[in-house]
Short mmCIF file of C-alpha atoms in Angstrom, two decimals:
data_model
loop_
_atom_site.label_atom_id
_atom_site.label_comp_id
_atom_site.label_asym_id
_atom_site.label_seq_id
_atom_site.Cartn_x
_atom_site.Cartn_y
_atom_site.Cartn_z
CA MET A 727 -11.22 11.22 -33.18
CA ASP A 728 -14.88 12.34 -33.49
CA ARG A 729 -17.76 10.04 -34.76
CA ALA A 730 -17.70 11.65 -38.30
CA GLU A 731 -14.14 10.46 -38.58
CA THR A 732 -14.92 6.97 -37.10
CA PRO A 733 -18.31 5.64 -38.55
CA ARG A 734 -17.12 2.19 -37.29
CA VAL A 735 -17.22 2.14 -33.54
CA VAL A 736 -16.11 -1.47 -33.27
CA ALA A 737 -14.34 -3.61 -35.99
CA PHE A 738 -13.16 -7.10 -35.44
CA ASP A 739 -11.03 -8.77 -38.18
CA GLY A 740 -10.00 -12.35 -37.79
CA VAL A 741 -10.28 -12.16 -33.90
CA GLY A 742 -9.37 -15.24 -31.95
CA LEU A 743 -9.57 -15.50 -27.99
CA GLY A 744 -8.14 -18.17 -25.78
CA TYR A 745 -7.70 -18.41 -22.37
CA PRO A 746 -4.50 -19.54 -20.54
CA GLY A 747 -4.39 -23.37 -20.29
CA GLY A 748 -7.77 -23.55 -22.45
CA THR A 749 -9.04 -24.05 -25.69
CA GLU A 750 -9.98 -21.01 -27.98
CA VAL A 751 -13.29 -19.70 -27.36
CA LEU A 752 -13.62 -17.53 -30.25
CA HIS A 753 -12.29 -18.20 -33.58
CA ASP A 754 -11.78 -16.01 -36.72
CA VAL A 755 -14.42 -13.37 -35.67
CA THR A 756 -14.87 -10.58 -38.27
CA PHE A 757 -17.74 -7.99 -38.26
CA SER A 758 -18.17 -4.13 -37.60
CA LEU A 759 -20.54 -2.24 -35.90
CA ASP A 760 -21.24 1.28 -37.34
CA SER A 761 -21.60 4.36 -34.99
CA GLY A 762 -25.45 4.73 -33.91
CA SER A 763 -26.55 1.06 -34.75
CA PHE A 764 -28.29 -1.11 -32.44
CA HIS A 765 -27.50 -5.12 -32.44
CA PHE A 766 -28.55 -8.07 -30.87
CA LEU A 767 -25.68 -10.72 -30.03
CA THR A 768 -27.32 -14.15 -29.96
CA GLY A 769 -26.40 -17.68 -29.63
CA PRO A 770 -26.71 -20.62 -27.23
CA SER A 771 -24.97 -20.72 -23.81
CA GLY A 772 -21.36 -21.40 -24.24
CA ALA A 773 -21.31 -19.89 -27.76
CA GLY A 774 -18.80 -17.27 -26.79
CA LYS A 775 -21.18 -13.99 -26.47
CA THR A 776 -19.88 -13.13 -22.90
CA SER A 777 -16.19 -13.66 -24.21
CA LEU A 778 -17.00 -11.45 -27.38
CA LEU A 779 -18.46 -8.85 -25.15
CA ARG A 780 -15.36 -9.05 -22.54
CA LEU A 781 -13.19 -8.26 -25.74
CA MET A 782 -15.35 -5.22 -26.52
CA TYR A 783 -15.30 -3.88 -22.90
CA LEU A 784 -11.47 -4.39 -22.83
CA ALA A 785 -11.37 -6.97 -19.97
CA VAL A 786 -9.29 -9.09 -22.15
CA ARG A 787 -7.47 -8.58 -25.58
CA PRO A 788 -7.43 -10.78 -28.56
CA THR A 789 -5.02 -13.65 -28.71
CA ARG A 790 -4.93 -13.13 -32.45
CA GLY A 791 -6.51 -11.14 -35.09
CA THR A 792 -7.17 -7.24 -34.70
CA LEU A 793 -9.75 -5.41 -32.66
CA THR A 794 -10.35 -1.75 -33.64
CA LEU A 795 -12.24 0.35 -30.89
CA PHE A 796 -13.17 3.97 -31.81
CA GLY A 797 -10.56 3.81 -34.45
CA GLN A 798 -7.95 2.48 -32.32
CA ASP A 799 -6.10 -0.76 -32.60
CA ILE A 800 -6.64 -2.45 -29.32
CA THR A 801 -3.98 -5.13 -29.97
CA ARG A 802 -1.31 -2.21 -30.03
CA THR A 803 -2.66 0.12 -27.61
CA SER A 804 -0.68 0.64 -24.38
CA ARG A 805 -2.38 -0.40 -20.90
CA ARG A 806 -2.13 3.27 -19.93
CA ARG A 807 -4.86 4.27 -22.61
CA LEU A 808 -7.17 1.57 -21.87
CA PRO A 809 -9.03 3.28 -19.06
CA ASP A 810 -9.89 6.12 -21.16
CA LEU A 811 -11.36 3.97 -23.88
CA ARG A 812 -13.22 2.00 -21.05
CA ARG A 813 -14.94 5.36 -20.02
CA ARG A 814 -16.49 5.52 -23.48
CA ILE A 815 -18.18 2.21 -23.03
CA GLY A 816 -21.13 1.47 -21.00
CA VAL A 817 -21.59 -2.25 -19.71
CA VAL A 818 -24.77 -3.72 -18.21
CA PHE A 819 -24.63 -7.07 -16.74
CA GLN A 820 -27.08 -9.89 -16.19
CA ASP A 821 -26.09 -10.04 -12.55
CA PHE A 822 -26.19 -5.94 -12.30
CA ARG A 823 -22.71 -5.96 -10.64
CA LEU A 824 -23.52 -3.05 -8.38
CA ILE A 825 -21.14 -2.26 -5.25
CA ARG A 826 -23.34 -3.71 -2.33
CA HIS A 827 -22.54 -1.17 0.47
CA LEU A 828 -22.95 1.99 -1.73
CA SER A 829 -26.46 3.30 -2.20
CA ALA A 830 -28.20 3.66 -5.64
CA PHE A 831 -26.86 7.38 -5.84
CA ASP A 832 -23.22 6.27 -5.22
CA ASN A 833 -23.42 3.46 -7.58
CA VAL A 834 -24.85 5.63 -10.58
CA ALA A 835 -22.18 8.28 -9.42
CA LEU A 836 -19.19 5.92 -10.02
CA PRO A 837 -18.16 6.58 -13.54
CA LEU A 838 -18.13 10.26 -13.01
CA ARG A 839 -16.26 10.34 -9.77
CA ILE A 840 -13.62 8.00 -11.36
CA ALA A 841 -13.41 10.28 -14.29
CA GLY A 842 -12.81 13.31 -11.54
CA ALA A 843 -16.12 15.19 -12.21
CA PRO A 844 -16.97 17.86 -9.53
CA ASP A 845 -19.40 16.88 -7.12
CA ALA A 846 -21.87 19.52 -8.23
CA ASP A 847 -21.98 17.89 -11.79
CA VAL A 848 -22.04 14.35 -10.23
CA ARG A 849 -25.18 15.36 -8.01
CA ARG A 850 -26.85 16.83 -10.97
CA ASN A 851 -26.23 14.18 -13.57
CA VAL A 852 -26.93 11.24 -11.15
CA CYS A 853 -30.25 12.83 -10.17
CA GLU A 854 -31.28 13.28 -13.51
CA LEU A 855 -30.20 9.56 -14.53
CA LEU A 856 -32.11 8.23 -11.57
CA GLN A 857 -35.17 10.32 -12.54
CA TRP A 858 -34.83 9.00 -16.05
CA VAL A 859 -34.81 5.35 -15.23
CA GLY A 860 -37.53 6.11 -12.61
CA LEU A 861 -35.74 5.48 -9.43
CA GLU A 862 -35.09 8.94 -7.80
CA ALA A 863 -37.23 8.01 -4.86
CA GLN A 864 -34.66 5.12 -4.37
CA SER A 865 -31.73 7.05 -4.35
CA GLY A 866 -30.23 6.50 -0.89
CA MET A 867 -31.04 2.78 -0.87
CA ALA A 868 -28.58 -0.05 -0.94
CA PRO A 869 -28.87 -2.54 -3.79
CA ALA A 870 -29.83 -5.38 -1.52
CA THR A 871 -33.04 -3.25 -0.58
CA LEU A 872 -34.01 -2.95 -4.23
CA SER A 873 -35.87 -5.56 -6.40
CA GLY A 874 -33.88 -7.15 -9.26
CA GLY A 875 -35.66 -4.74 -11.96
CA GLN A 876 -34.68 -1.81 -9.68
CA GLN A 877 -31.20 -2.94 -9.45
CA GLN A 878 -30.84 -3.54 -13.29
CA LEU A 879 -32.25 0.06 -13.83
CA VAL A 880 -29.52 1.37 -11.32
CA ALA A 881 -26.81 -0.67 -13.27
CA VAL A 882 -28.20 0.85 -16.68
CA ALA A 883 -28.11 4.44 -15.13
CA ARG A 884 -24.57 3.64 -14.14
CA ALA A 885 -23.53 2.44 -17.57
CA VAL A 886 -24.91 5.56 -19.29
CA ILE A 887 -24.18 8.25 -17.02
CA ALA A 888 -20.78 9.09 -18.77
CA ARG A 889 -22.51 9.31 -22.13
CA PRO A 890 -20.71 6.26 -23.55
CA ARG A 891 -20.50 5.96 -27.19
CA LEU A 892 -20.87 2.06 -27.05
CA LEU A 893 -23.29 0.44 -24.62
CA LEU A 894 -22.91 -3.43 -24.11
CA ALA A 895 -25.58 -5.31 -22.29
CA ASP A 896 -25.00 -9.03 -21.44
CA GLU A 897 -28.30 -10.89 -21.03
CA PRO A 898 -29.77 -7.46 -19.37
CA THR A 899 -33.31 -8.93 -19.26
CA GLY A 900 -32.19 -12.31 -17.81
CA ASN A 901 -33.08 -11.53 -14.29
CA VAL A 902 -35.95 -9.31 -14.61
CA ASP A 903 -39.75 -9.56 -15.23
CA GLU A 904 -41.22 -8.80 -18.45
CA ARG A 905 -42.39 -5.19 -17.45
CA VAL A 906 -39.02 -4.35 -16.61
CA ALA A 907 -37.32 -6.03 -19.60
CA ARG A 908 -39.60 -3.75 -21.73
CA ARG A 909 -38.74 -0.78 -19.79
CA LEU A 910 -34.83 -1.83 -20.12
CA MET A 911 -35.22 -2.22 -23.81
CA TYR A 912 -37.17 1.27 -24.14
CA LEU A 913 -34.06 2.91 -22.36
CA PHE A 914 -31.74 1.25 -24.56
CA GLU A 915 -33.55 2.34 -27.74
CA GLU A 916 -33.76 5.98 -26.35
CA LEU A 917 -30.00 6.08 -25.92
CA ASN A 918 -29.52 4.53 -29.45
CA ARG A 919 -31.67 7.28 -30.70
CA LEU A 920 -29.29 9.78 -29.11
CA GLY A 921 -26.51 8.22 -31.06
CA THR A 922 -25.05 5.60 -28.89
CA THR A 923 -24.16 2.26 -30.34
CA VAL A 924 -25.87 -0.63 -28.73
CA LEU A 925 -25.18 -4.23 -28.48
CA VAL A 926 -27.56 -6.44 -26.48
CA ALA A 927 -26.50 -10.04 -25.99
CA THR A 928 -29.08 -12.38 -25.25
CA HIS A 929 -30.57 -15.88 -25.82
CA ASP A 930 -34.26 -14.58 -25.46
CA GLU A 931 -35.54 -15.12 -29.10
CA GLY A 932 -38.87 -13.30 -28.02
CA LEU A 933 -36.87 -10.31 -27.27
CA VAL A 934 -35.09 -10.40 -30.59
CA ARG A 935 -38.33 -10.97 -32.51
CA ARG A 936 -40.04 -8.12 -30.73
CA TYR A 937 -37.44 -5.50 -31.66
CA ARG A 938 -36.39 -4.80 -35.41
CA HIS A 939 -32.58 -4.63 -34.81
CA PRO A 940 -29.97 -6.70 -36.71
CA ARG A 941 -28.42 -9.85 -35.26
CA LEU A 942 -25.06 -11.10 -34.86
CA ALA A 943 -25.34 -14.94 -34.49
CA LEU A 944 -22.51 -16.74 -32.62
CA LYS A 945 -22.24 -20.55 -32.66
CA ASP A 946 -19.28 -22.57 -31.19
CA GLY A 947 -17.17 -19.38 -30.73
CA ALA A 948 -17.66 -18.37 -34.39
CA LEU A 949 -19.98 -15.85 -36.05
CA ALA A 950 -22.38 -18.04 -37.60
CA ALA A 951 -24.70 -15.25 -39.34
CA LEU A 952 -24.06 -11.55 -39.77
CA PRO A 953 -26.71 -9.79 -41.33
CA ALA A 954 -29.83 -8.61 -39.35
CA VAL A 955 -33.29 -10.13 -38.69
CA ARG A 956 -36.44 -8.34 -38.17
CA THR A 957 -38.07 -11.45 -37.23
CA ALA A 958 -37.08 -14.73 -35.81
CA GLU A 959 -35.48 -15.78 -38.98
CA THR A 960 -31.51 -15.29 -39.30
CA VAL A 961 -30.39 -14.58 -42.85
CA THR A 962 -26.91 -16.10 -43.28
CA VAL A 963 -24.77 -14.23 -45.67
CA PRO A 964 -21.41 -16.10 -46.90
CA PRO A 965 -18.32 -14.05 -46.36
CA ARG A 966 -17.06 -11.72 -49.00
CA ALA A 967 -14.83 -13.37 -51.56
CA ASP A 968 -12.29 -10.33 -51.09
CA GLY A 969 -11.93 -11.06 -47.52
CA THR A 970 -13.26 -7.50 -46.33
CA PRO A 971 -15.02 -7.49 -43.01
CA LEU A 972 -18.89 -8.27 -43.15
CA ARG A 973 -20.98 -5.70 -41.70
CA PRO A 974 -24.58 -6.31 -40.56
CA GLN A 975 -27.03 -4.95 -43.28
CA PRO A 976 -30.85 -4.22 -42.73
CA VAL A 977 -32.93 -6.87 -44.20
CA PRO A 978 -34.65 -5.47 -47.34
CA GLY A 979 -38.23 -4.83 -46.84
CA MET B 621 -23.78 16.58 -0.22
CA PRO B 622 -23.47 13.57 1.97
CA ARG B 623 -19.70 12.44 2.52
CA ARG B 624 -18.32 10.60 -0.47
CA PRO B 625 -18.29 6.78 0.78
CA SER B 626 -15.26 4.65 -0.23
CA GLU B 627 -16.01 2.38 -3.02
CA LEU B 628 -13.99 -0.51 -1.28
CA ALA B 629 -15.24 -1.46 1.97
CA LEU B 630 -11.86 -2.20 3.48
CA TYR B 631 -12.84 -1.44 6.98
CA ARG B 632 -14.87 -4.55 6.98
CA ASP B 633 -11.92 -6.76 6.36
CA PRO B 634 -10.95 -9.40 9.13
CA MET B 635 -7.31 -8.47 8.45
CA GLU B 636 -7.77 -4.83 8.71
CA ARG B 637 -8.86 -5.62 12.48
CA PHE B 638 -5.64 -7.45 13.14
CA LEU B 639 -3.17 -5.41 11.53
CA PRO B 640 -3.46 -2.21 13.82
CA TRP B 641 -2.70 -4.11 16.78
CA LEU B 642 0.26 -5.64 15.33
CA VAL B 643 1.62 -2.21 14.06
CA GLY B 644 1.16 -0.56 17.33
CA PHE B 645 2.91 -3.37 19.14
CA LEU B 646 5.86 -2.96 16.39
CA VAL B 647 6.03 0.69 16.89
CA TYR B 648 6.13 0.25 20.54
CA ILE B 649 9.10 -1.99 20.26
CA ALA B 650 10.88 0.16 17.68
CA VAL B 651 10.67 3.04 19.75
CA LEU B 652 12.09 1.22 22.90
CA ALA B 653 14.90 -0.22 20.58
CA SER B 654 15.80 3.11 19.14
CA ALA B 655 15.67 4.81 22.64
CA ALA B 656 18.19 2.01 23.77
CA VAL B 657 20.51 3.09 20.80
CA PHE B 658 20.40 6.65 22.28
CA ILE B 659 20.57 5.93 25.81
CA VAL B 660 23.52 3.47 25.19
CA HIS B 661 25.23 5.86 22.79
CA GLY B 662 24.79 8.71 25.30
CA VAL B 663 26.18 6.83 28.42
CA THR B 664 29.11 5.15 27.03
CA GLY B 665 29.91 8.46 25.39
CA LYS B 666 29.60 10.17 28.72
CA TRP B 667 31.69 7.54 30.27
CA GLU B 668 34.38 7.79 27.61
CA ASP B 669 34.50 11.79 28.08
CA GLY B 670 34.85 11.22 31.55
CA LEU B 671 37.93 9.46 31.09
CA ASP B 672 39.22 11.16 28.23
CA GLY B 673 42.59 13.21 29.14
CA ARG B 674 43.01 11.14 32.30
CA PHE B 675 44.87 7.92 33.05
CA THR B 676 46.12 6.45 36.30
CA VAL B 677 49.67 5.72 37.45
CA GLN B 678 50.22 2.59 39.63
CA VAL B 679 52.91 2.40 42.13
CA PRO B 680 53.52 -0.78 43.84
CA ALA B 681 53.66 -1.13 47.74
CA ALA B 682 57.56 -0.40 48.42
CA ASP B 683 59.22 -3.51 49.76
CA GLY B 684 56.04 -5.05 50.00
CA ILE B 685 55.26 -2.86 53.28
CA PRO B 686 51.82 -1.21 53.16
CA GLY B 687 51.98 2.56 53.55
CA ALA B 688 55.91 2.88 52.91
CA GLY B 689 57.39 5.08 50.49
CA GLU B 690 55.42 8.40 50.96
CA SER B 691 58.49 10.36 49.97
CA ARG B 692 59.07 8.30 46.92
CA LEU B 693 55.44 9.06 46.15
CA GLN B 694 55.89 12.97 46.54
CA ASP B 695 58.97 12.68 44.32
CA LEU B 696 56.83 11.12 41.49
CA ILE B 697 54.00 13.50 41.95
CA ASP B 698 56.52 16.44 41.38
CA LEU B 699 58.02 14.64 38.11
CA ILE B 700 54.49 13.98 36.80
CA GLU B 701 53.41 17.70 37.54
CA LYS B 702 56.50 18.93 35.79
CA THR B 703 56.06 16.96 32.60
CA PRO B 704 54.74 19.49 30.04
CA GLY B 705 51.12 19.05 29.28
CA VAL B 706 50.08 17.57 32.67
CA ARG B 707 47.20 19.54 34.31
CA ARG B 708 47.00 17.89 37.55
CA ALA B 709 48.24 14.89 39.55
CA THR B 710 46.42 13.61 42.66
CA VAL B 711 47.03 10.66 44.86
CA ILE B 712 44.03 8.69 45.11
CA PRO B 713 43.57 8.15 49.09
CA GLU B 714 44.19 4.60 50.26
CA ASP B 715 40.49 4.49 51.82
CA ALA B 716 38.99 5.30 48.38
CA VAL B 717 41.13 2.31 46.82
CA MET B 718 39.78 0.20 49.73
CA ASP B 719 36.14 1.02 49.07
CA LEU B 720 36.67 0.14 45.39
CA LEU B 721 37.88 -3.37 46.78
CA ARG B 722 35.78 -3.86 49.58
CA PRO B 723 32.82 -5.90 47.50
CA TRP B 724 35.64 -8.40 47.08
CA LEU B 725 36.96 -8.56 50.67
CA VAL B 726 36.22 -10.39 53.68
CA GLU B 727 34.90 -8.24 56.62
CA GLY B 728 37.48 -6.78 58.91
CA VAL B 729 40.35 -6.54 56.23
CA ALA B 730 42.19 -3.06 56.62
CA ALA B 731 44.23 -1.15 54.10
CA ASP B 732 47.09 -1.86 56.03
CA ASP B 733 46.69 -5.47 55.73
CA LEU B 734 47.12 -5.67 52.08
CA PRO B 735 50.12 -4.62 49.87
CA LEU B 736 47.96 -2.19 48.01
CA PRO B 737 49.54 -0.24 45.24
CA ARG B 738 49.33 3.46 45.46
CA LEU B 739 47.19 5.05 42.56
CA ILE B 740 47.88 8.71 41.07
CA ASP B 741 45.09 10.04 39.07
CA VAL B 742 46.68 12.16 36.12
CA GLU B 743 45.01 14.86 34.13
CA VAL B 744 46.32 15.93 30.99
CA ALA B 745 45.71 18.32 28.14
CA ASP B 746 46.79 15.86 24.97
CA PRO B 747 47.10 12.28 26.15
CA ALA B 748 48.62 11.54 22.79
CA THR B 749 51.48 13.98 23.18
CA VAL B 750 52.10 13.53 27.08
CA LEU B 751 51.77 9.84 27.49
CA PRO B 752 55.00 8.76 25.55
CA ILE B 753 57.00 11.44 27.57
CA LEU B 754 55.70 10.59 30.62
CA SER B 755 56.13 6.74 30.14
CA ALA B 756 59.73 7.49 29.39
CA ARG B 757 60.61 9.74 32.45
CA LEU B 758 58.56 7.16 34.70
CA ALA B 759 60.62 4.33 33.13
CA ASP B 760 63.84 6.25 34.00
CA ALA B 761 62.62 7.31 37.62
CA MET B 762 60.69 4.31 38.78
CA PRO B 763 60.70 1.28 36.37
CA GLU B 764 58.21 -0.58 38.63
CA ALA B 765 55.47 2.12 38.22
CA ALA B 766 53.01 1.43 35.36
CA ILE B 767 50.47 3.64 33.50
CA ASP B 768 46.93 2.62 32.86
CA ASP B 769 45.27 4.60 30.18
CA HIS B 770 42.06 2.67 30.80
CA GLY B 771 42.26 1.72 27.11
CA ALA B 772 41.05 -1.95 27.86
CA TRP B 773 38.00 -0.89 29.99
CA ARG B 774 37.20 1.78 27.33
CA ALA B 775 37.52 -0.80 24.72
CA SER B 776 35.14 -3.35 26.41
CA VAL B 777 32.67 -0.50 27.00
CA ARG B 778 32.77 0.45 23.32
CA ARG B 779 32.28 -3.28 22.37
CA LEU B 780 29.48 -3.33 24.63
CA GLY B 781 27.92 -0.30 23.57
CA GLY B 782 28.39 -1.33 19.92
CA ALA B 783 26.72 -4.64 20.61
CA ILE B 784 23.74 -3.10 21.97
CA GLU B 785 23.44 -0.82 19.32
CA VAL B 786 23.77 -3.45 16.52
CA ILE B 787 21.26 -5.45 18.32
CA ALA B 788 18.85 -2.38 18.69
CA VAL B 789 19.24 -1.75 14.99
CA ALA B 790 18.70 -5.32 14.06
CA VAL B 791 15.52 -5.11 16.03
CA VAL B 792 14.31 -2.10 14.05
CA ILE B 793 15.33 -3.70 10.66
CA GLY B 794 13.43 -6.87 11.84
CA ILE B 795 10.51 -4.67 12.78
CA ILE B 796 10.48 -3.02 9.53
CA ILE B 797 10.57 -6.55 7.43
CA VAL B 798 7.59 -7.83 9.61
CA THR B 799 5.63 -4.76 8.97
CA ALA B 800 6.05 -4.77 5.38
CA GLY B 801 5.26 -8.44 5.30
CA ALA B 802 2.20 -8.25 7.28
CA VAL B 803 1.24 -5.27 5.10
CA VAL B 804 1.69 -7.43 1.81
CA VAL B 805 -0.26 -10.33 3.49
CA THR B 806 -2.95 -8.01 4.65
CA THR B 807 -3.31 -6.28 1.25
CA LEU B 808 -3.24 -9.45 -0.89
CA SER B 809 -6.16 -10.54 1.44
CA ALA B 810 -8.06 -7.41 0.96
CA VAL B 811 -7.74 -7.24 -2.64
CA SER B 812 -8.78 -10.73 -3.07
CA ILE B 813 -11.91 -10.06 -0.97
CA HIS B 814 -12.78 -6.89 -2.94
CA ARG B 815 -11.76 -8.39 -6.44
CA GLU B 816 -15.46 -8.00 -7.56
CA GLU B 817 -15.45 -4.42 -6.59
CA ILE B 818 -12.15 -3.91 -8.17
CA ASP B 819 -13.45 -5.48 -11.31
CA ILE B 820 -16.30 -3.20 -11.52
CA LEU B 821 -14.18 0.08 -11.04
CA HIS B 822 -11.88 -1.36 -13.46
CA THR B 823 -14.66 -1.96 -16.25
CA ILE B 824 -15.95 1.59 -15.53
CA GLY B 825 -12.55 2.97 -16.45
CA ALA B 826 -10.72 3.38 -12.95
CA ARG B 827 -6.89 3.50 -13.26
CA HIS B 828 -4.70 1.46 -11.10
CA GLY B 829 -3.81 4.50 -9.26
CA TYR B 830 -7.32 5.21 -8.33
CA VAL B 831 -7.80 1.77 -7.08
CA ALA B 832 -4.56 1.62 -5.19
CA ARG B 833 -5.36 5.10 -3.72
CA GLN B 834 -8.24 3.55 -2.00
CA PHE B 835 -5.94 1.06 -0.19
CA ALA B 836 -3.29 3.66 0.29
CA GLY B 837 -5.37 5.98 2.17
CA ARG B 838 -6.56 3.43 4.65
CA ALA B 839 -3.12 2.14 5.04
CA PHE B 840 -1.68 5.15 6.06
CA GLY B 841 -4.36 6.46 8.26
CA SER B 842 -4.55 3.20 10.04
CA GLY B 843 -0.76 3.02 10.36
CA LEU B 844 -0.41 6.49 11.75
CA ALA B 845 -3.25 5.91 14.17
CA SER B 846 -1.78 2.58 15.42
CA GLY B 847 1.67 3.87 15.33
CA LEU B 848 0.81 7.07 17.52
CA ILE B 849 -0.73 4.58 20.14
CA GLY B 850 2.31 2.24 20.30
CA TYR B 851 4.62 5.55 20.27
CA ALA B 852 2.59 6.84 23.31
CA CYS B 853 2.80 3.59 25.22
CA ALA B 854 6.51 3.43 24.50
CA ALA B 855 6.95 6.81 25.56
CA VAL B 856 5.23 6.24 28.91
CA SER B 857 7.33 2.82 29.38
CA LEU B 858 10.37 5.23 28.93
CA VAL B 859 9.46 7.78 31.34
CA ALA B 860 8.63 5.11 33.98
CA LEU B 861 11.99 3.41 33.52
CA TYR B 862 13.75 6.74 34.09
CA HIS B 863 11.85 7.36 37.07
CA LEU B 864 12.54 4.01 38.45
CA ALA B 865 16.14 4.18 37.51
CA ALA B 866 16.65 7.51 39.27
CA ARG B 867 15.95 5.85 42.51
CA LEU B 868 18.96 3.55 42.23
CA PRO B 869 22.06 4.72 44.05
CA GLY B 870 24.85 5.71 41.74
CA GLU B 871 24.86 6.37 37.76
CA THR B 872 22.97 3.77 35.80
CA MET B 873 22.15 3.54 31.99
CA PHE B 874 19.24 5.76 32.67
CA GLY B 875 21.53 8.27 34.53
CA GLY B 876 20.35 11.03 31.86
CA SER B 877 17.04 11.40 30.14
CA LEU B 878 16.84 11.33 26.60
CA PRO B 879 18.09 14.53 24.45
CA GLY B 880 15.26 16.45 22.80
CA LEU B 881 16.63 15.40 19.46
CA ALA B 882 16.20 12.06 20.40
CA TRP B 883 12.43 12.40 21.24
CA VAL B 884 11.94 14.32 18.03
CA ILE B 885 13.67 11.28 16.09
CA LEU B 886 11.52 8.73 18.05
CA SER B 887 8.33 10.51 17.41
CA ALA B 888 9.16 10.26 13.35
CA ILE B 889 8.76 6.43 13.99
CA PRO B 890 4.95 6.44 13.82
CA LEU B 891 5.02 8.43 10.67
CA THR B 892 7.79 6.49 9.27
CA VAL B 893 5.89 3.45 9.92
CA ALA B 894 2.70 4.72 8.33
CA ALA B 895 4.69 5.98 5.10
CA LEU B 896 6.12 2.42 4.97
CA MET B 897 2.61 1.05 5.12
CA LEU B 898 1.52 3.49 2.36
CA VAL B 899 4.41 2.51 -0.02
CA THR B 900 4.06 -1.16 0.74
CA THR B 901 0.35 -1.24 0.04
CA VAL B 902 0.47 0.93 -3.00
CA ALA B 903 3.21 -1.28 -4.39
CA THR B 904 1.46 -4.39 -3.57
CA VAL B 905 -1.80 -3.29 -5.03
CA LEU B 906 -0.07 -1.90 -8.24
CA ARG B 907 1.70 -5.28 -8.69
CA TRP B 908 -1.58 -7.13 -8.29
CA LEU B 909 -3.41 -5.18 -10.77
CA ALA B 910 -0.63 -5.25 -13.36
CA ARG B 911 -0.71 -9.00 -12.95
CA ARG B 912 -4.47 -9.28 -13.27
CA TYR B 913 -5.18 -6.60 -15.88
#
């Protein structure tokens, strides 16, 4: 289904998530993200940001409610179909999660190789991406020999090389300095301009203030505020009376 | 383009270093056990073939006097040879009988000192048909003569051969179970060590088969290499045993070398073990992945 037919890339409807033997970490989460949107996901530690992202990159499935990705109800999708959906999602982690014994080149190449792309295409695309993130000179270097910022740029290149429709970043600036953080945000915004839906989870209020993107605020596993902010203030909008999912809206000028 | 590296550095796992030695040793034992089956089967078959269509007529010494009754013996041979289906009847010389008994006799004892029975080696075309006829004729002509169709000895040989074959097959089955068990343990250890990388591959969109193939390739290659080494060592051992046995007097279990077909079957063992390792590894990884994801 193409983007024109699926304006909502992500739709949560009364989603709950509990881990075996534990209490529920997300309760009744309802929201949706339009194609091509850019949002921050904020909340204190333990609020459920990572769990929400894990649901979105299909590491776990909801224990209740309905989660729709790219128009497909994930709760009803067979396991066999999930890898295809995961290939449409790029994920950037705070701890980079690069494969240590592979070079920067091979780490970035992973999504294409997994998808079975020909070697020539892999080489061309990886070189292009490494150039885009400014690491073409570090192509053959192992992650351990790169700085934290460089590792995160490699991780971003890996996340976007397969041209994902949805990019999820979990505290991407948490382990990098201010200069690299700005660089990362610039790359995310550039991808967003190209049509990728972006969701950045962060507890860095400064970052949220600096960029004019809507915010999804989580507190104690529930969505505390849906609409966007353009400054530090979060505007809280009560749920609709008819029960339809709330969707973040730009803050009126 | 540089060679594509494996996403999982399986070659670094401690268990990966241990498994090839174990597999090599198990293949060595499996080849020897399988060779034992072929050797025992061949030798017992050969012995049985040698006795097939032959039996012995035992004539007690006449009046307890050694050497007596030569004319009776000749009459008996005539009777036997005239029986339809009998090809040949030959008296076994007393010296030959003494040679058979020599190991159990004190030195200086001669054939004439003992009431040895005379033995007639009879060769027939079809024992099942001839034996009843001949038995009836002998019962009429010389009731004290007895026919030994080597049934008891042949049954013992069959039992011994069968027991050795069962033991060898049990050893091979045991080796299959031990190999599969070792592969399961090693694979579970490997997926645990590489859980983080597998998580990354999974998040990026790798299918279970993609992850399993990485383990499978490693398992097959390692299994085949160590299996071939085990096979080569076993082949050298078998050839050495054959040459040592060839120096012994008389016919031994190694009296004949292994037939070509046996070598072909034995050489399939490393490949079979490698295939077993591949299948076990893939099944273990897929099961682990299905539980986790």
